[in-house]
Coordinates of C-alpha atoms in Angstrom, one line a residue:
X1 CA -8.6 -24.0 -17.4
X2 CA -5.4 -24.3 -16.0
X3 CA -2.6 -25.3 -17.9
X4 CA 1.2 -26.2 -17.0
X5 CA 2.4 -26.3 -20.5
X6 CA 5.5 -24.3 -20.3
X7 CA 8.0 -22.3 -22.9
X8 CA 10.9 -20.7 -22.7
X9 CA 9.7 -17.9 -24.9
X10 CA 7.2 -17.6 -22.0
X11 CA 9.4 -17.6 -19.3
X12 CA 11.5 -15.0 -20.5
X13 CA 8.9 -12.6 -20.6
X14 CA 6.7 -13.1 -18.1
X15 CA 9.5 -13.8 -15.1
X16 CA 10.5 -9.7 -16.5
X17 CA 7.3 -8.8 -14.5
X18 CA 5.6 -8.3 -12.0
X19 CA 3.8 -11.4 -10.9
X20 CA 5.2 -11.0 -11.4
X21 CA 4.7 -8.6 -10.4
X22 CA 3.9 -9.5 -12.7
X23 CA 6.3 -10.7 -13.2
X24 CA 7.0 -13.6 -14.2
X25 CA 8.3 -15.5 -16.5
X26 CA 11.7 -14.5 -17.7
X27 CA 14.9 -16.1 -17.8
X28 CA 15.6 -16.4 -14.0
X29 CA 18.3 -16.1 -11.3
X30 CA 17.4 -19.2 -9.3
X31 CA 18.2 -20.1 -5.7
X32 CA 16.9 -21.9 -3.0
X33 CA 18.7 -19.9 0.1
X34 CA 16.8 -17.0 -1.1
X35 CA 13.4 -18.4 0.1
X36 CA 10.8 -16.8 2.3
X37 CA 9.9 -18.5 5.6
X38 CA 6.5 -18.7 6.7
X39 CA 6.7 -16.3 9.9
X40 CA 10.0 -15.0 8.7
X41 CA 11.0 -11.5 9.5
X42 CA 10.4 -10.4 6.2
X43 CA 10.5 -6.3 4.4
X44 CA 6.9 -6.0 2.7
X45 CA 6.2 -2.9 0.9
X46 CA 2.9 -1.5 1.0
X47 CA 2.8 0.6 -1.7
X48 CA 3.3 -2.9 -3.7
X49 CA 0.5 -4.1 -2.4
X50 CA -1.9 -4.8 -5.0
X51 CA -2.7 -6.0 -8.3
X52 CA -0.4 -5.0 -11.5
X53 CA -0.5 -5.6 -15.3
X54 CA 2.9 -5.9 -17.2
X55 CA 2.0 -3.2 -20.0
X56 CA 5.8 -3.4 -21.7
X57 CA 9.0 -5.5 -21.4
X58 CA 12.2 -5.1 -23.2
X59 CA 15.7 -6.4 -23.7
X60 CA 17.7 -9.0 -25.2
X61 CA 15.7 -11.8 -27.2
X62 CA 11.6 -11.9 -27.9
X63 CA 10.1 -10.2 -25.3
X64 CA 6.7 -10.4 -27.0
X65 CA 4.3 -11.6 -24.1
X66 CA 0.7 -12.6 -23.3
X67 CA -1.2 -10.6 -20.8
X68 CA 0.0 -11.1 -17.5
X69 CA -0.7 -10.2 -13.7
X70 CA 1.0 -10.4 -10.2
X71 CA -1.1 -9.6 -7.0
X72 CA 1.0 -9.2 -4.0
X73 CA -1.0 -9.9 -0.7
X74 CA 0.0 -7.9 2.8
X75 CA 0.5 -11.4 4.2
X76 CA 3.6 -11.4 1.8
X77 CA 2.1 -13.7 -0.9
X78 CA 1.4 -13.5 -4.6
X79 CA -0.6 -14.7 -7.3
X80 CA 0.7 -14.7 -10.7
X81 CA -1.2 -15.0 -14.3
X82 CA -0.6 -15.4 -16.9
X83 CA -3.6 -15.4 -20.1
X84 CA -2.8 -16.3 -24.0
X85 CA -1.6 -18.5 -26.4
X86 CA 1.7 -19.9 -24.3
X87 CA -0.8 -21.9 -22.8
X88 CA -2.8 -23.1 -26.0
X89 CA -5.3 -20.2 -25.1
X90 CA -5.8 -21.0 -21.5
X91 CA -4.1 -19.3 -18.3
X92 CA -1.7 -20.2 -16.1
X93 CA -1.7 -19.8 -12.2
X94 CA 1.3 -19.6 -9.8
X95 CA 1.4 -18.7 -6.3
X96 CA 4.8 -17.6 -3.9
X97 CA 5.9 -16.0 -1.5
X98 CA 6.9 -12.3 -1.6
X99 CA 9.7 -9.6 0.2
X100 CA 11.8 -6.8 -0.5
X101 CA 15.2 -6.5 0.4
X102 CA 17.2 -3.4 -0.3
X103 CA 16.3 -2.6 -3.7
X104 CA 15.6 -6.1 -4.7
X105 CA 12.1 -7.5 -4.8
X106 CA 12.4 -11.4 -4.6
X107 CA 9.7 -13.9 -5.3
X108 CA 9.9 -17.0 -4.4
X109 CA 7.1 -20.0 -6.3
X110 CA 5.7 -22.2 -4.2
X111 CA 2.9 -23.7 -5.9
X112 CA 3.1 -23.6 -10.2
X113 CA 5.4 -25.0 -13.1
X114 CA 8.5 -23.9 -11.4
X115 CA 8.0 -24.6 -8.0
X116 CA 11.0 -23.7 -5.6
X117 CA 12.3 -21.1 -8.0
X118 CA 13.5 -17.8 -7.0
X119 CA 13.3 -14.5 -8.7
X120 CA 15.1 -11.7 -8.2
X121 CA 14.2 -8.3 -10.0
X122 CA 16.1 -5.0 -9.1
X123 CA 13.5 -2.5 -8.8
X124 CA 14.7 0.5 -11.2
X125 CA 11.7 2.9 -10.3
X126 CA 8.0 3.0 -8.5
X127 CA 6.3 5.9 -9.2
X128 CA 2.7 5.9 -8.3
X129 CA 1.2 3.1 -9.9
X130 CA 4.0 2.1 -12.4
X131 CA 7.1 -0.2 -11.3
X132 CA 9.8 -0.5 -13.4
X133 CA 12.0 -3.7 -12.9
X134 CA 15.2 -5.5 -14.3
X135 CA 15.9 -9.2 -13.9
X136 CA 19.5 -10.2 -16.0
X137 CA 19.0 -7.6 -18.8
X138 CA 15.4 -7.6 -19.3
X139 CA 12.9 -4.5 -18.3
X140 CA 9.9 -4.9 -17.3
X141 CA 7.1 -2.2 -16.6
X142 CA 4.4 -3.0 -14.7
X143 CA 1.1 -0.4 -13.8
X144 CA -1.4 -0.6 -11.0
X145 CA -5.0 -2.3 -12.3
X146 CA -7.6 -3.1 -9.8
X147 CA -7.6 -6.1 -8.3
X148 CA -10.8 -7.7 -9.6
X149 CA -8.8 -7.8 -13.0
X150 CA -7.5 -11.0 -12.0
X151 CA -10.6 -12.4 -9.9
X152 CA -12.0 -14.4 -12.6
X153 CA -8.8 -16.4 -13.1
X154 CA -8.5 -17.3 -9.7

């Protein structure tokens, strides 16, 4: 069951992810000129492409956090979610749209709690199938998991 019960506790470490990638839900810059057009010229990584599990965040405040997933689709989408007891033991779903830009990676929600809200994480390292990311003092690392981790929730 999906639920759209929100906390700021939540937020702040889940936005440190991917999803958003995983990353998502931290405490985040927010701007709507930052948004991905459908049909947009847009910078998608493939080596992003993919499913990934936020396995550590750290930084200022709690950053305790739930399990949490981002899949980022070639078409330059994502799905983000997010499992545990934010959401009274149930999981939370958003979806977005996806780029990179320099060495930002900016996702933009389109469909979830905070719709129109855009993240933007400075990508510190990707080695492999580990990403390391920073969003406003909080660190995030995120590893590659297959993709039918998340299939279930969707």
């Amino acid at each position: 069951m999906v639920y759209e019960k929100f906390t700021l506790n939540r937020l702040s470490a889940a936005l440190t992810v991917v999803v958003m990638v995983l990353g998502t839900v931290g405490l985040a810059s927010c701007s709507d000129d930052e948004e991905v057009e459908e049909g947009s010229n847009v910078e998608i990584k493939s080596d992003l492409v993919g499913t990934w599990s936020m396995v550590e965040a750290e930084g200022w405040g709690d950053t305790s956090y739930s399990p949490e997933y981002v899949r980022f689709y070639s078409d330059g989408t994502y799905v983000d979610v997010q499992i545990g007891d934010d959401f009274d033991g149930g999981t939370y779903v958003c979806r977005g749209d996806w780029r990179v830009s320099g060495n930002q990676l900016i996702m933009h929600e389109t469909e979830g709690y905070l719709q129109g809200v855009t993240y933007k994480y400075t990508i510190i390292s990707q080695i492999e199938d580990k990403i390391v990311l920073n969003m406003i003092g909080v660190t995030s690392y995120l590893e590659r998991v297959p993709d039918s981790t998340i299939d279930k929730y969707l």
